[in-house]
Short mmCIF file of C-alpha atoms in Angstrom, two decimals:
data_model
loop_
_atom_site.label_atom_id
_atom_site.label_comp_id
_atom_site.label_asym_id
_atom_site.label_seq_id
_atom_site.Cartn_x
_atom_site.Cartn_y
_atom_site.Cartn_z
CA MET K 1 -23.93 86.49 89.40
CA THR K 2 -23.12 83.14 87.81
CA ALA K 3 -22.81 83.20 84.03
CA ASN K 4 -25.24 81.01 82.11
CA LEU K 5 -22.96 78.97 79.88
CA SER K 6 -24.87 75.70 80.10
CA GLU K 7 -22.84 73.66 77.62
CA THR K 8 -19.44 72.27 78.51
CA LEU K 9 -17.16 72.86 75.56
CA THR K 10 -13.54 73.00 74.46
CA LEU K 11 -12.35 76.50 73.69
CA LEU K 12 -9.18 77.98 72.20
CA LEU K 13 -8.19 81.47 73.30
CA ILE K 14 -5.73 83.23 70.96
CA GLU K 15 -4.45 86.24 72.92
CA ASP K 16 -0.92 87.59 73.26
CA ASP K 17 -1.64 89.77 76.30
CA ASP K 18 -1.26 87.83 79.57
CA GLY K 19 -3.58 90.15 81.46
CA ASP K 20 -6.39 89.96 78.90
CA ALA K 21 -6.05 86.17 78.70
CA PHE K 22 -6.20 85.89 82.50
CA LEU K 23 -9.34 88.07 82.57
CA VAL K 24 -11.12 85.88 80.00
CA GLU K 25 -10.23 82.74 81.91
CA GLU K 26 -11.48 84.21 85.18
CA LEU K 27 -14.77 85.31 83.61
CA LEU K 28 -15.36 81.86 82.14
CA LYS K 29 -14.73 80.20 85.50
CA GLU K 30 -18.04 81.73 86.62
CA ALA K 31 -19.99 79.77 84.02
CA GLU K 32 -22.28 76.94 85.13
CA ALA K 33 -20.10 74.49 83.21
CA PRO K 34 -16.70 76.14 82.76
CA PRO K 35 -15.17 75.26 79.40
CA ARG K 36 -11.86 73.55 78.90
CA ILE K 37 -9.58 76.34 77.70
CA PHE K 38 -6.44 76.11 75.58
CA TRP K 39 -4.37 79.27 75.27
CA ALA K 40 -2.16 80.35 72.39
CA LYS K 41 -0.14 83.59 72.31
CA SER K 42 0.25 83.70 68.54
CA LEU K 43 -1.35 82.48 65.36
CA GLN K 44 1.54 80.11 64.79
CA GLU K 45 1.06 78.60 68.24
CA ALA K 46 -2.69 78.37 67.62
CA LYS K 47 -2.15 76.33 64.45
CA ALA K 48 -0.57 73.57 66.53
CA LYS K 49 -3.50 73.52 68.97
CA LEU K 50 -6.41 73.77 66.55
CA ASN K 51 -8.07 70.37 66.07
CA PRO K 52 -11.60 69.02 65.46
CA LYS K 53 -12.25 68.94 69.24
CA ILE K 54 -12.07 72.75 69.43
CA GLN K 55 -15.67 73.95 69.35
CA CYS K 56 -15.14 77.66 69.84
CA VAL K 57 -12.27 80.09 69.20
CA LEU K 58 -11.79 83.52 70.80
CA VAL K 59 -9.25 85.42 68.76
CA ASP K 60 -7.63 88.79 69.35
CA LEU K 61 -7.39 90.94 66.23
CA SER K 62 -3.94 92.23 67.21
CA LEU K 63 -1.47 89.35 67.30
CA PRO K 64 2.32 89.46 66.92
CA ASP K 65 2.25 87.41 63.71
CA ALA K 66 -1.09 88.54 62.23
CA ASP K 67 -3.01 91.77 62.35
CA ARG K 68 -6.72 92.56 62.27
CA LEU K 69 -8.74 90.55 59.74
CA GLU K 70 -5.68 88.59 58.64
CA ALA K 71 -5.74 86.71 61.96
CA LEU K 72 -9.47 86.04 61.61
CA GLU K 73 -9.15 84.74 58.06
CA GLU K 74 -6.41 82.33 59.13
CA VAL K 75 -8.51 81.01 62.02
CA LEU K 76 -11.59 80.56 59.84
CA ALA K 77 -9.54 78.58 57.34
CA LEU K 78 -7.96 76.41 60.04
CA ALA K 79 -11.15 75.77 62.04
CA PRO K 80 -14.08 75.73 59.59
CA HIS K 81 -16.37 73.85 62.01
CA ALA K 82 -15.70 75.99 65.11
CA ALA K 83 -17.61 79.05 66.26
CA VAL K 84 -15.34 82.11 66.15
CA LEU K 85 -15.62 85.25 68.30
CA VAL K 86 -13.39 88.25 67.79
CA LEU K 87 -11.85 90.10 70.73
CA THR K 88 -10.60 93.60 70.09
CA GLY K 89 -9.33 96.46 72.21
CA LEU K 90 -10.15 98.86 69.41
CA ARG K 91 -13.38 100.69 70.04
CA ASP K 92 -14.20 100.43 66.41
CA ALA K 93 -17.64 99.04 65.61
CA HIS K 94 -16.79 99.04 61.93
CA MET K 95 -13.96 96.55 62.56
CA GLY K 96 -16.31 94.28 64.52
CA VAL K 97 -18.91 94.41 61.75
CA ALA K 98 -16.22 93.66 59.18
CA ALA K 99 -15.15 90.66 61.25
CA VAL K 100 -18.70 89.30 61.29
CA GLN K 101 -19.01 89.90 57.55
CA ALA K 102 -15.76 87.99 57.07
CA GLY K 103 -17.20 84.95 58.86
CA ALA K 104 -16.97 85.48 62.63
CA GLN K 105 -20.11 84.68 64.60
CA ASP K 106 -19.76 87.75 66.89
CA TYR K 107 -17.31 90.28 68.31
CA LEU K 108 -16.62 91.62 71.81
CA ILE K 109 -14.82 94.76 72.98
CA LYS K 110 -12.19 94.16 75.65
CA GLY K 111 -13.00 95.98 78.88
CA ASP K 112 -16.73 96.10 78.06
CA THR K 113 -17.30 92.40 78.72
CA ASP K 114 -18.48 90.80 81.94
CA ALA K 115 -19.03 87.13 82.76
CA ARG K 116 -22.69 87.08 81.73
CA LEU K 117 -22.06 88.86 78.42
CA LEU K 118 -19.10 86.62 77.55
CA ALA K 119 -21.02 83.42 78.35
CA ARG K 120 -24.03 84.59 76.37
CA ALA K 121 -21.87 85.64 73.39
CA ILE K 122 -20.22 82.20 73.31
CA ARG K 123 -23.54 80.40 73.57
CA TYR K 124 -25.10 82.48 70.79
CA ALA K 125 -22.00 82.07 68.64
CA MET K 126 -22.25 78.30 69.01
CA GLU K 127 -25.91 78.36 67.99
CA ARG K 128 -25.19 80.58 64.99
CA LYS K 129 -22.40 78.26 63.89
CA ARG K 130 -24.70 75.26 64.17
CA ALA K 131 -27.29 77.09 62.09
CA ASP K 132 -24.66 78.08 59.52
CA LEU K 133 -23.40 74.50 59.22
CA ALA K 134 -26.95 73.16 58.97
CA GLN K 135 -27.72 75.63 56.21
CA LEU K 136 -24.49 74.68 54.42
CA ARG K 137 -25.38 70.98 54.66
CA LEU K 138 -28.84 71.74 53.30
CA VAL K 139 -27.43 73.65 50.33
CA GLN K 140 -24.89 70.90 49.67
CA ALA K 141 -27.64 68.27 49.88
CA GLU K 142 -29.78 70.22 47.41
CA LEU K 143 -26.85 70.58 45.01
CA THR K 144 -26.05 66.88 45.35
CA ALA K 145 -29.69 65.96 44.74
CA LYS K 146 -29.79 68.10 41.59
CA GLU K 147 -26.54 66.63 40.33
CA ASN K 148 -27.73 63.10 41.12
CA ALA K 149 -31.00 63.76 39.29
CA ARG K 150 -29.10 65.03 36.25
CA LEU K 151 -26.76 62.02 36.25
CA GLU K 152 -29.60 59.63 36.98
CA SER K 153 -31.57 60.83 33.97
CA ALA K 154 -28.52 60.18 31.79
CA LEU K 155 -27.87 56.79 33.40
CA LEU K 156 -31.50 55.65 33.10
CA PRO K 157 -32.88 56.74 29.71
CA ASP K 158 -36.17 55.98 28.01
CA ALA K 159 -36.13 52.85 25.91
CA LEU K 160 -36.09 53.18 22.11
CA LEU K 161 -38.74 50.59 21.28
CA ARG K 162 -41.09 50.51 18.29
CA THR K 163 -42.77 47.17 18.92
CA ASP K 164 -45.81 46.63 21.15
CA ALA K 165 -45.01 42.94 21.48
CA ILE K 166 -42.46 43.67 24.23
CA GLU K 167 -43.30 44.72 27.78
CA HIS K 168 -40.40 46.76 29.13
CA VAL K 169 -40.17 47.66 32.83
CA THR K 170 -37.24 49.24 34.71
CA ARG K 171 -36.48 50.08 38.33
CA TYR K 172 -33.63 51.94 39.96
CA LEU K 173 -32.99 52.43 43.68
CA PRO K 174 -29.95 54.10 45.28
CA GLY K 175 -28.02 52.23 47.97
CA SER K 176 -28.36 52.93 51.69
CA GLY K 177 -25.53 55.50 51.55
CA GLY K 178 -27.55 57.64 49.17
CA THR K 179 -24.53 58.20 46.94
CA LEU K 180 -25.18 57.70 43.26
CA ALA K 181 -23.16 54.84 41.77
CA GLY K 182 -22.33 53.88 38.20
CA ASP K 183 -25.25 51.50 37.55
CA PHE K 184 -26.78 52.05 34.11
CA PHE K 185 -29.15 50.42 31.64
CA ASP K 186 -30.54 50.98 28.16
CA THR K 187 -32.78 49.35 25.56
CA VAL K 188 -32.67 50.04 21.82
CA GLN K 189 -34.55 48.50 18.91
CA THR K 190 -32.61 48.71 15.64
CA PRO K 191 -34.14 49.06 12.14
CA ASP K 192 -33.86 45.29 11.57
CA GLY K 193 -36.32 44.75 14.43
CA ALA K 194 -33.80 43.30 16.89
CA VAL K 195 -34.08 44.49 20.50
CA HIS K 196 -30.81 45.22 22.32
CA VAL K 197 -30.69 45.45 26.11
CA VAL K 198 -27.81 46.29 28.45
CA VAL K 199 -27.39 46.57 32.22
CA GLY K 200 -24.00 47.67 33.57
CA ASP K 201 -22.23 48.56 36.78
CA VAL K 202 -19.10 50.68 37.18
CA CYS K 203 -17.30 49.64 40.37
CA GLY K 204 -17.28 52.24 43.14
CA HIS K 205 -19.61 55.01 44.26
CA GLY K 206 -19.68 58.71 43.66
CA PRO K 207 -20.00 61.32 40.90
CA ASP K 208 -16.90 60.13 39.00
CA GLU K 209 -18.24 56.59 38.74
CA ALA K 210 -21.72 57.86 37.86
CA ALA K 211 -20.30 60.10 35.13
CA LEU K 212 -18.31 57.15 33.75
CA GLY K 213 -21.50 55.09 33.73
CA VAL K 214 -23.21 57.84 31.73
CA ALA K 215 -20.35 57.84 29.20
CA LEU K 216 -20.50 54.05 28.80
CA ARG K 217 -24.27 54.01 28.47
CA ILE K 218 -24.29 56.71 25.79
CA ALA K 219 -21.42 54.99 23.97
CA TRP K 220 -23.30 51.67 24.03
CA ARG K 221 -26.43 53.28 22.56
CA THR K 222 -24.41 55.07 19.90
CA LEU K 223 -22.57 51.91 18.87
CA VAL K 224 -25.77 49.86 18.71
CA LEU K 225 -27.50 52.47 16.57
CA ALA K 226 -24.42 52.48 14.32
CA GLY K 227 -24.75 48.74 13.82
CA GLN K 228 -21.88 47.64 16.08
CA THR K 229 -22.53 44.58 18.25
CA GLY K 230 -20.74 41.73 19.97
CA ASP K 231 -17.04 41.80 20.74
CA THR K 232 -16.43 44.87 18.57
CA LEU K 233 -18.81 46.83 20.76
CA LEU K 234 -17.30 45.45 23.97
CA ARG K 235 -13.73 46.25 22.91
CA THR K 236 -14.76 49.82 22.09
CA LEU K 237 -16.39 50.18 25.52
CA ASP K 238 -13.27 48.70 27.10
CA ALA K 239 -11.08 51.29 25.34
CA LEU K 240 -13.41 54.09 26.44
CA LEU K 241 -13.37 52.87 30.03
CA ARG K 242 -9.58 52.81 30.11
CA ALA K 243 -9.40 56.32 28.65
CA GLU K 244 -11.99 57.89 30.98
CA ARG K 245 -11.53 56.15 34.33
CA LYS K 246 -9.81 58.03 37.17
CA ALA K 247 -7.84 55.03 38.44
CA PRO K 248 -6.54 51.84 36.78
CA GLU K 249 -8.34 49.57 39.24
CA ILE K 250 -11.80 50.75 38.12
CA PHE K 251 -13.63 48.12 36.08
CA THR K 252 -17.14 47.62 34.73
CA THR K 253 -19.38 44.58 34.59
CA LEU K 254 -22.32 44.37 32.26
CA CYS K 255 -24.82 42.04 30.68
CA MET K 256 -26.18 42.64 27.20
CA ALA K 257 -28.69 40.74 25.10
CA THR K 258 -29.73 40.96 21.46
CA ILE K 259 -33.25 39.57 20.97
CA THR K 260 -34.12 38.59 17.42
CA ALA K 261 -36.85 40.47 15.54
CA ASP K 262 -39.27 37.55 15.93
CA LEU K 263 -38.59 37.63 19.72
CA SER K 264 -37.90 33.90 19.84
CA HIS K 265 -34.17 33.93 20.41
CA ALA K 266 -31.49 35.91 22.26
CA MET K 267 -27.72 36.18 21.96
CA MET K 268 -26.20 37.23 25.27
CA ARG K 269 -22.85 38.24 26.70
CA VAL K 270 -22.46 38.23 30.48
CA VAL K 271 -19.34 40.31 31.11
CA GLY K 272 -18.30 39.51 34.69
CA HIS K 273 -21.88 40.28 35.69
CA PRO K 274 -24.59 38.46 37.70
CA PRO K 275 -26.53 36.00 35.50
CA PRO K 276 -29.91 37.14 34.11
CA VAL K 277 -33.07 35.42 35.30
CA LEU K 278 -35.23 33.80 32.63
CA VAL K 279 -38.78 32.48 32.94
CA ARG K 280 -39.88 30.19 30.06
CA GLU K 281 -43.12 28.23 30.15
CA GLY K 282 -43.25 28.57 33.93
CA VAL K 283 -39.65 27.43 34.51
CA VAL K 284 -37.49 29.89 36.49
CA GLU K 285 -33.74 29.68 35.93
CA VAL K 286 -30.61 31.71 35.37
CA VAL K 287 -29.50 32.11 31.78
CA HIS K 288 -26.00 30.74 32.42
CA ASP K 289 -24.06 29.73 35.51
CA THR K 290 -20.75 31.20 34.35
CA PRO K 291 -20.04 34.56 32.71
CA SER K 292 -19.00 34.95 29.07
CA GLY K 293 -15.74 36.50 30.17
CA PRO K 294 -14.10 39.02 32.52
CA PRO K 295 -15.27 42.57 33.28
CA LEU K 296 -14.21 45.47 31.10
CA GLY K 297 -10.98 47.18 32.12
CA ILE K 298 -9.20 44.06 33.41
CA PHE K 299 -7.54 42.32 30.45
CA ALA K 300 -6.64 44.16 27.26
CA ASP K 301 -7.00 41.03 25.09
CA ALA K 302 -10.20 39.68 26.68
CA GLU K 303 -12.76 37.73 24.67
CA TRP K 304 -16.37 37.03 25.55
CA ALA K 305 -18.27 33.91 24.61
CA VAL K 306 -21.76 34.23 23.16
CA ILE K 307 -24.57 32.59 25.11
CA ASP K 308 -27.28 31.28 22.77
CA VAL K 309 -30.66 31.46 24.52
CA PRO K 310 -33.81 30.01 22.92
CA LEU K 311 -36.80 31.98 24.23
CA GLY K 312 -39.86 30.41 22.69
CA GLU K 313 -43.35 31.86 22.49
CA GLU K 314 -43.79 33.07 26.07
CA TRP K 315 -40.96 34.33 28.26
CA SER K 316 -39.72 36.95 30.71
CA MET K 317 -36.10 37.98 31.18
CA MET K 318 -34.63 40.12 33.95
CA LEU K 319 -31.21 41.80 33.82
CA TYR K 320 -30.00 43.43 37.03
CA THR K 321 -26.98 44.78 38.89
CA ASP K 322 -25.46 43.12 41.94
CA GLY K 323 -27.20 45.57 44.29
CA LEU K 324 -30.23 43.28 44.02
CA ILE K 325 -28.57 40.02 45.06
CA GLU K 326 -26.39 41.77 47.66
CA ALA K 327 -29.46 43.20 49.41
CA THR K 328 -30.41 41.76 52.79
CA VAL K 329 -33.64 39.87 53.41
CA GLY K 330 -35.39 38.28 56.36
CA GLU K 331 -35.03 38.81 60.08
CA ARG K 332 -31.38 37.73 60.03
CA ASP K 333 -30.48 40.24 57.32
CA GLU K 334 -28.97 37.54 55.13
CA LEU K 335 -27.84 38.35 51.59
CA LEU K 336 -30.46 37.50 48.98
CA GLY K 337 -28.03 35.90 46.52
CA VAL K 338 -28.88 34.40 43.15
CA ASP K 339 -30.59 31.34 44.66
CA GLY K 340 -32.69 33.55 46.92
CA LEU K 341 -33.67 35.67 43.93
CA LEU K 342 -34.81 32.61 42.01
CA ASP K 343 -36.83 31.43 45.03
CA LEU K 344 -38.59 34.80 45.26
CA VAL K 345 -39.47 34.74 41.56
CA ARG K 346 -40.88 31.21 41.94
CA GLU K 347 -42.79 32.26 45.06
CA HIS K 348 -44.36 35.18 43.18
CA GLY K 349 -45.27 33.02 40.21
CA GLY K 350 -43.14 35.10 37.84
CA ILE K 351 -41.11 38.29 37.72
CA ASP K 352 -42.99 41.13 39.42
CA LEU K 353 -40.50 43.94 40.04
CA ASP K 354 -42.61 45.84 42.56
CA ARG K 355 -43.27 42.76 44.70
CA LEU K 356 -39.67 41.68 44.34
CA ILE K 357 -38.27 45.02 45.52
CA THR K 358 -40.79 45.10 48.38
CA HIS K 359 -39.30 41.87 49.73
CA VAL K 360 -35.76 43.22 49.52
CA GLY K 361 -34.35 44.72 52.72
CA THR K 362 -31.42 47.10 53.11
CA LEU K 363 -29.53 47.94 49.93
CA SER K 364 -25.77 48.21 50.35
CA ASP K 365 -25.37 49.17 46.70
CA ASP K 366 -27.43 50.75 43.93
CA LEU K 367 -30.02 48.51 42.33
CA ALA K 368 -30.83 48.69 38.62
CA VAL K 369 -33.22 46.22 36.98
CA VAL K 370 -34.61 45.78 33.46
CA LEU K 371 -37.48 43.38 32.83
CA VAL K 372 -38.26 42.42 29.24
CA ARG K 373 -41.32 40.26 28.67
CA ARG K 374 -42.94 39.03 25.48
CA ARG K 375 -46.58 40.00 25.50
CA ARG K 376 -49.11 37.34 24.77
CA ALA K 377 -50.49 37.57 21.25
#
């Protein structure tokens, strides 16, 4: 009777006995879709033939260069994504159970296997392997989600504000890849009444960049609370970045503002970062066309010019990372850009973060936004 192996696959048979190998090949020829079979007579020979295209491995537990579970362990290490079945001439159920416990999907006894049983064992082994890999991906996804949540909470803290005269709104969205990046923000009001705001972006994606963003954000808050501002603060962050980064090409852009206690004035430094958007008396504009200076981590002797920004009695200011202006919009999936961002703010009659984000399409990078608005008296 024809064996029911319905899926065409690529299989590696590791068997040093010519007769046993021939028998396996003959049995698999009876399958509905006979697999493509590669044959290796030793573990060393198998190492040269194992590649990502191999979906299933049949391995004898008695090989000339590996014995019993040693051979299995080597195969599992070399082919982590392949289903593995153990073939043994030893009528020892304990050895078969041990093989499954060690990571094999199933075991078969030589001489007790016919075409139907072999085809079914391979099919079931493939399904078990798929289930195992799916479970592994699920566990990894859960661990990643927990780690991202932990890092995200450190990257995106609660503002330290004592005044009710400021409306403070933040938003954070991960990029389309789902990998947490190094975007961070913070807001702190110091005892003198001044309000300090920062939005930063560590280049790159992944846990290392996110952890570096956490370190920079905490350092910024600590320095501000200790009374450090301006270039002294930036040089300290630059030194920290150079000490903590994993590679010399990693840099950080940021924008920080110090708003006076009477909320009528701001001193800003745009450190290689996209320009903030300011709305004053109905006029929508960027704070400054050119940055104050280069990103952190580029030049050891960098200096950053101060941007003096009169705010007046009624204003809104938005600091953001480049994930916002690099997002796509419209049917043609064009980049939003700074000009497009200004047009959206004008279209909405002011800065409304929820409406703004609704109009943004696919995010290629993380998006972090801080909106600071003076409340009407």
